Coordinates of C-alpha atoms in Angstrom, one line a residue:
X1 CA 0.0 0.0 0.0
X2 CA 1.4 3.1 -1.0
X3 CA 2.2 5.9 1.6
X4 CA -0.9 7.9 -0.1
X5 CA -2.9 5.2 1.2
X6 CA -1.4 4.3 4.7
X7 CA -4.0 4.1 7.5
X8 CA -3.1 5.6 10.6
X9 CA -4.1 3.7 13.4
X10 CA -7.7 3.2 14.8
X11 CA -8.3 4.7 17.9
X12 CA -11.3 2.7 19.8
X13 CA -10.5 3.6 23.5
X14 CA -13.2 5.6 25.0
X15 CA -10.6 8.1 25.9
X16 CA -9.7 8.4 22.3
X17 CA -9.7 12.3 20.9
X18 CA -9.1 13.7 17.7
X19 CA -7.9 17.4 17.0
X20 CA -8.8 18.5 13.6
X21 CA -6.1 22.0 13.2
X22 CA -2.4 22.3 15.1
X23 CA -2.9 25.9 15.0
X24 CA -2.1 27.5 18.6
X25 CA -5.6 26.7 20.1
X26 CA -5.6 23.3 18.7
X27 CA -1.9 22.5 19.2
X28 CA -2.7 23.6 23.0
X29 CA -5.8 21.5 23.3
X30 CA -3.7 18.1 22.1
X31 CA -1.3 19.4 24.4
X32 CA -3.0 19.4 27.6
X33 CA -5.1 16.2 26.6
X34 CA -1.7 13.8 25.9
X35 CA -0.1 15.3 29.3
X36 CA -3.1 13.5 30.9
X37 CA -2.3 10.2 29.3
X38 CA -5.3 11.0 26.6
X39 CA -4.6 9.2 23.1
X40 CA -4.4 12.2 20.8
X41 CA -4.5 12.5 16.8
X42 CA -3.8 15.8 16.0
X43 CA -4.6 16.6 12.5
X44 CA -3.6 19.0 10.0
X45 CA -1.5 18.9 7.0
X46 CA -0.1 22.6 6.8
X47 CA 1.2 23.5 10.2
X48 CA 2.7 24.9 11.1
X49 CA 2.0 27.9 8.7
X50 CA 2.0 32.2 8.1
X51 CA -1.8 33.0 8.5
X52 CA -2.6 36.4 7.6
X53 CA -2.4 38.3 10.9
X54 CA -0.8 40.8 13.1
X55 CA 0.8 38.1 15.5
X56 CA 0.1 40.3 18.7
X57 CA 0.6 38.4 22.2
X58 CA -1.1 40.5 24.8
X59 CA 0.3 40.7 28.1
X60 CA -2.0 39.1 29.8
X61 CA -1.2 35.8 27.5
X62 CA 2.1 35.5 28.8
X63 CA 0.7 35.9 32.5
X64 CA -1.8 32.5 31.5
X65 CA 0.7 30.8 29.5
X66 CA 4.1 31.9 31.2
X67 CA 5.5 28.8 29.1
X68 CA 5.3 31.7 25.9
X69 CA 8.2 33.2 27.0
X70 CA 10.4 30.5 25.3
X71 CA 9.3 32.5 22.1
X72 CA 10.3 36.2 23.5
X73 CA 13.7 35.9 21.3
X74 CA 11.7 36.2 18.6
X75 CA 9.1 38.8 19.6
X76 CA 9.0 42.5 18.6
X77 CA 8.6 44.1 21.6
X78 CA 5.6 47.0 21.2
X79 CA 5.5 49.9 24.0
X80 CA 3.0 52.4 21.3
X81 CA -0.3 52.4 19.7
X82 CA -1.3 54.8 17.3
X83 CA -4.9 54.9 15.9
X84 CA -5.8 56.6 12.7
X85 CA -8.5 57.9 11.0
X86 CA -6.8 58.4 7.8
X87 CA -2.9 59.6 6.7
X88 CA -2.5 62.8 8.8
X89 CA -5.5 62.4 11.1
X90 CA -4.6 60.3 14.4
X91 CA -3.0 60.1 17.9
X92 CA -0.2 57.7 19.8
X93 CA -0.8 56.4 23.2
X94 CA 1.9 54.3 25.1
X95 CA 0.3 51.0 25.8
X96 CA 0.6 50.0 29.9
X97 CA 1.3 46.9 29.6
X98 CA 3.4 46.0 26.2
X99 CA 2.6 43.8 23.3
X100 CA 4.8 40.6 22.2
X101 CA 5.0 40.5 18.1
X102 CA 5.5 37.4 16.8
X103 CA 5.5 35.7 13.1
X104 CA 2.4 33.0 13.4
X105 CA 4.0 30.5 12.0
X106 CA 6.8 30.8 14.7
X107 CA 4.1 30.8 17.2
X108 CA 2.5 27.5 15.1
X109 CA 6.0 25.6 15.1
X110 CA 6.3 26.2 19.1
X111 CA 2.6 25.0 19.8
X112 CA 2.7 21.8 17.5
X113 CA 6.5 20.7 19.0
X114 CA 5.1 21.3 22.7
X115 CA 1.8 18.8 21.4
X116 CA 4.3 16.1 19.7
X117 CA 6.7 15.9 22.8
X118 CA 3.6 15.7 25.4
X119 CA 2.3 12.7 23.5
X120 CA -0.5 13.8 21.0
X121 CA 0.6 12.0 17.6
X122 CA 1.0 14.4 14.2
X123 CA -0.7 13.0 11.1
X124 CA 0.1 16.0 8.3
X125 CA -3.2 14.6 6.4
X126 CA -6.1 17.2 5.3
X127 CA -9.6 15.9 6.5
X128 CA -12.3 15.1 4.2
X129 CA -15.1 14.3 5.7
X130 CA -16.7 13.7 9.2
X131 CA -19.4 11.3 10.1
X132 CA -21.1 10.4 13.7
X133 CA -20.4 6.8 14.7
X134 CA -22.3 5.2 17.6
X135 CA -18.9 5.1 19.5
X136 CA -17.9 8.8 18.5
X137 CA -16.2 10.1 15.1
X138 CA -15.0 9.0 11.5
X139 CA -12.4 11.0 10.1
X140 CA -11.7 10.3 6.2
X141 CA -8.1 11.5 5.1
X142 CA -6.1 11.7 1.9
X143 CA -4.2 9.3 4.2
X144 CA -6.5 6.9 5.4
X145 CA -9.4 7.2 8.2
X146 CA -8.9 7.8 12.1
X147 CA -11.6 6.8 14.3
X148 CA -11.9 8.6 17.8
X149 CA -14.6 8.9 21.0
X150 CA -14.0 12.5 21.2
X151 CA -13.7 15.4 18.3
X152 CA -12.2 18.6 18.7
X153 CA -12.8 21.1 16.3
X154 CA -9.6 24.0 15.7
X155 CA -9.9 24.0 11.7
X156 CA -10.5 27.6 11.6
X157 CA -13.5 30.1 10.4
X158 CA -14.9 28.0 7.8
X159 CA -14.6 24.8 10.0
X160 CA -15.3 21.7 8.9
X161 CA -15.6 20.2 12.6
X162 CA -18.1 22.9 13.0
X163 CA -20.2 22.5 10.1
X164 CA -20.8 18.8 10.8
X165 CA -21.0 19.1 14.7
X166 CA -23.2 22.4 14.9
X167 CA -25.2 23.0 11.3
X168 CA -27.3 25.1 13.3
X169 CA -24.6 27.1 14.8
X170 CA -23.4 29.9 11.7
X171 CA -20.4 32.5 11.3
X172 CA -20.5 35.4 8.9
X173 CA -16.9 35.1 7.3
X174 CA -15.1 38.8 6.5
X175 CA -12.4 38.3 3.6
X176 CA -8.5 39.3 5.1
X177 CA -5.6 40.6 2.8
X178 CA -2.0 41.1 4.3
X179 CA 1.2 41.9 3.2
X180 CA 4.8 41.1 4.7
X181 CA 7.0 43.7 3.2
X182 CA 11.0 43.4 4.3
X183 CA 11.0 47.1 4.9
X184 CA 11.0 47.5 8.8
X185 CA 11.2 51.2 9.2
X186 CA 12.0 53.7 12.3
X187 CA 8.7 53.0 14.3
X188 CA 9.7 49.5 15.4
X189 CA 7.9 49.6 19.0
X190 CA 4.7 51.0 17.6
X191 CA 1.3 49.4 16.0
X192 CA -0.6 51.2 13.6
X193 CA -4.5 50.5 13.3
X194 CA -6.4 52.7 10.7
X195 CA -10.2 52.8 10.6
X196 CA -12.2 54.1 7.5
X197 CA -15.2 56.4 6.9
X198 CA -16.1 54.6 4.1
X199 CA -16.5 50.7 5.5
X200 CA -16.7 49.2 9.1
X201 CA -13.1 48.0 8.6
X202 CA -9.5 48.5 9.5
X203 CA -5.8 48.3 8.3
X204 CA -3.0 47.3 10.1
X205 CA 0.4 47.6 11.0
X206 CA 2.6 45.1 13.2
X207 CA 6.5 45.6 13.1
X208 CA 8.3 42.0 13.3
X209 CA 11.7 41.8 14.2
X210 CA 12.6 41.3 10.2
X211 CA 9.6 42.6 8.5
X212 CA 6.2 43.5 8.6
X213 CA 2.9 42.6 8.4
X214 CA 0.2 44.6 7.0
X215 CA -3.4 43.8 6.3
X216 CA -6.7 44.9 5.6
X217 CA -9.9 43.2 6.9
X218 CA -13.2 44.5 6.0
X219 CA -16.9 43.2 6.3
X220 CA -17.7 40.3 3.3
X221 CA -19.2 41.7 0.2
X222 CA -17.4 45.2 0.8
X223 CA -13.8 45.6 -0.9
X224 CA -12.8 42.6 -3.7
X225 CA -9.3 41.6 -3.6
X226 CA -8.1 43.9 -6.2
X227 CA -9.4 46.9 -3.8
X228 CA -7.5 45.7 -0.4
X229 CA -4.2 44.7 -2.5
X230 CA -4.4 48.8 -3.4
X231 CA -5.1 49.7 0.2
X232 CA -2.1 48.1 1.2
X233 CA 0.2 49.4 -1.7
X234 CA -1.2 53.2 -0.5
X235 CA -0.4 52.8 2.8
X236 CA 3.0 51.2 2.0
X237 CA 4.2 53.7 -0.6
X238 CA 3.1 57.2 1.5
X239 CA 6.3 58.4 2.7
X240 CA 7.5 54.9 3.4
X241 CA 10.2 53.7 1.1
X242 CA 10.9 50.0 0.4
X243 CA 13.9 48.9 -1.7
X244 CA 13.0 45.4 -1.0
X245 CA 11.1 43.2 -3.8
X246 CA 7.9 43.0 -3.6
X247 CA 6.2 41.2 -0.7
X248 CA 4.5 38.3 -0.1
X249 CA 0.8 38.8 0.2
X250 CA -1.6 36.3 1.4
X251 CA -5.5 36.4 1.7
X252 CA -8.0 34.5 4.0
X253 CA -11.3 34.8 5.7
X254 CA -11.7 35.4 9.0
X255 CA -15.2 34.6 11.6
X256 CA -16.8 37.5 13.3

């Protein structure tokens, strides 16, 4: 049988759970479970992966997670805020209590290695298709099928997990376009957020310690693509020079 078609194991025990997404909340969840002697299948084929954010850690994060601070090498550390209302219109408060920057898929690689070395077993497979068994969950993979008792669902806004498990339960998805231009600049302790007359949404700007990201999210059926790629490139090119190449953008939809 070829490795496409290798089945992972069958989990039957009663305690048996299955974690569809090793994002941070899933990669946590598997986490936790496997330090308790759970049997855990945590399943995701991507991760760990850039998802179009800021990658802000609040303070109080660290104080309910004080393991996060094996990341802080590769934080920005942000002391400002500023909020705008458009390119000249806006004010800068000092934040008391700073914000931790950090690339997601850095925070992504950290979560998943803490799940794998606690127990929870890694299958890089994408999920297919759920069904309800009268002892729990089918999960069909490109890779096979993974039975378990218990299902938890960390797959994201449009979650799979969620639209088998809760049919009944909806999320209005907003589209999200971001940008991570090399160009760092002289403002590296301060966040930008910039609302809009115009639509209920915002831009932002988090400094990394290498680069930047920079994204627009806006309510769904507002802006197309086209329109938050431009928002980006306006903000970008007033009075802030790049020599860098252009930048990676990626797009995604967020739950509100």
């Amino acid at each position: 049988m070829g490795a496409g078609r290798r089945m992972f194991r069958v989990m039957t025990r009663r305690e048996g759970v299955g974690v569809v997404g090793a994002g941070p909340a899933g990669a946590r969840a598997a986490e936790l479970l496997a330090e308790r002697g759970v049997d855990v299948v945590l399943l995701d084929p991507r991760a760990p992966w850039e998802k179009p954010c800021g990658g802000g850690l609040t303070w109080s994060a660290f104080a309910a997670l004080p393991e996060l601070s094996e990341i802080l090498p590769n934080a920005r550390t942000i002391e400002w805020m500023r909020i705008e209302l458009g390119p000249e219109r806006g004010f800068r408060v000092r934040l008391d209590r700073p914000l931790r920057i950090v690339p997601r898929e850095t925070l992504g690689r950290w979560g998943l290695e803490r799940a794998v070395r606690a127990g929870a077993q890694h299958v890089a497979a994408k999920v297919d298709s759920i069904r309800r068994t009268p002892t729990g969950w089918s999960l069909r993979t490109g890779a096979g099928e993974v039975r378990c008792s218990f299902l938890v669902g960390a797959d994201g806004a449009a979650s799979l997990v969620r639209r088998v498990a809760a049919p009944a339960f909806r999320v209005e998805l907003a589209p999200t376009r971001v940008s991570y231009p090399a160009w760092v600049g002289p403002d590296t302790d301060t966040v930008v957020v910039r609302f809009y007359d115009s639509v209920a949404g915002y831009l932002w700007d988090f400094p990394r310690l290498h680069h930047r990201s920079v994204g627009v999210g806006v309510p769904n059926r507002t802006w197309p693509r086209t329109a938050l790629d431009a928002e980006i490139d306006r903000y970008r090119d007033a009075g802030r020079s790049c020599s860098c190449s252009p930048p990676r953008r990626i797009g995604a939809v967020i739950g509100t």
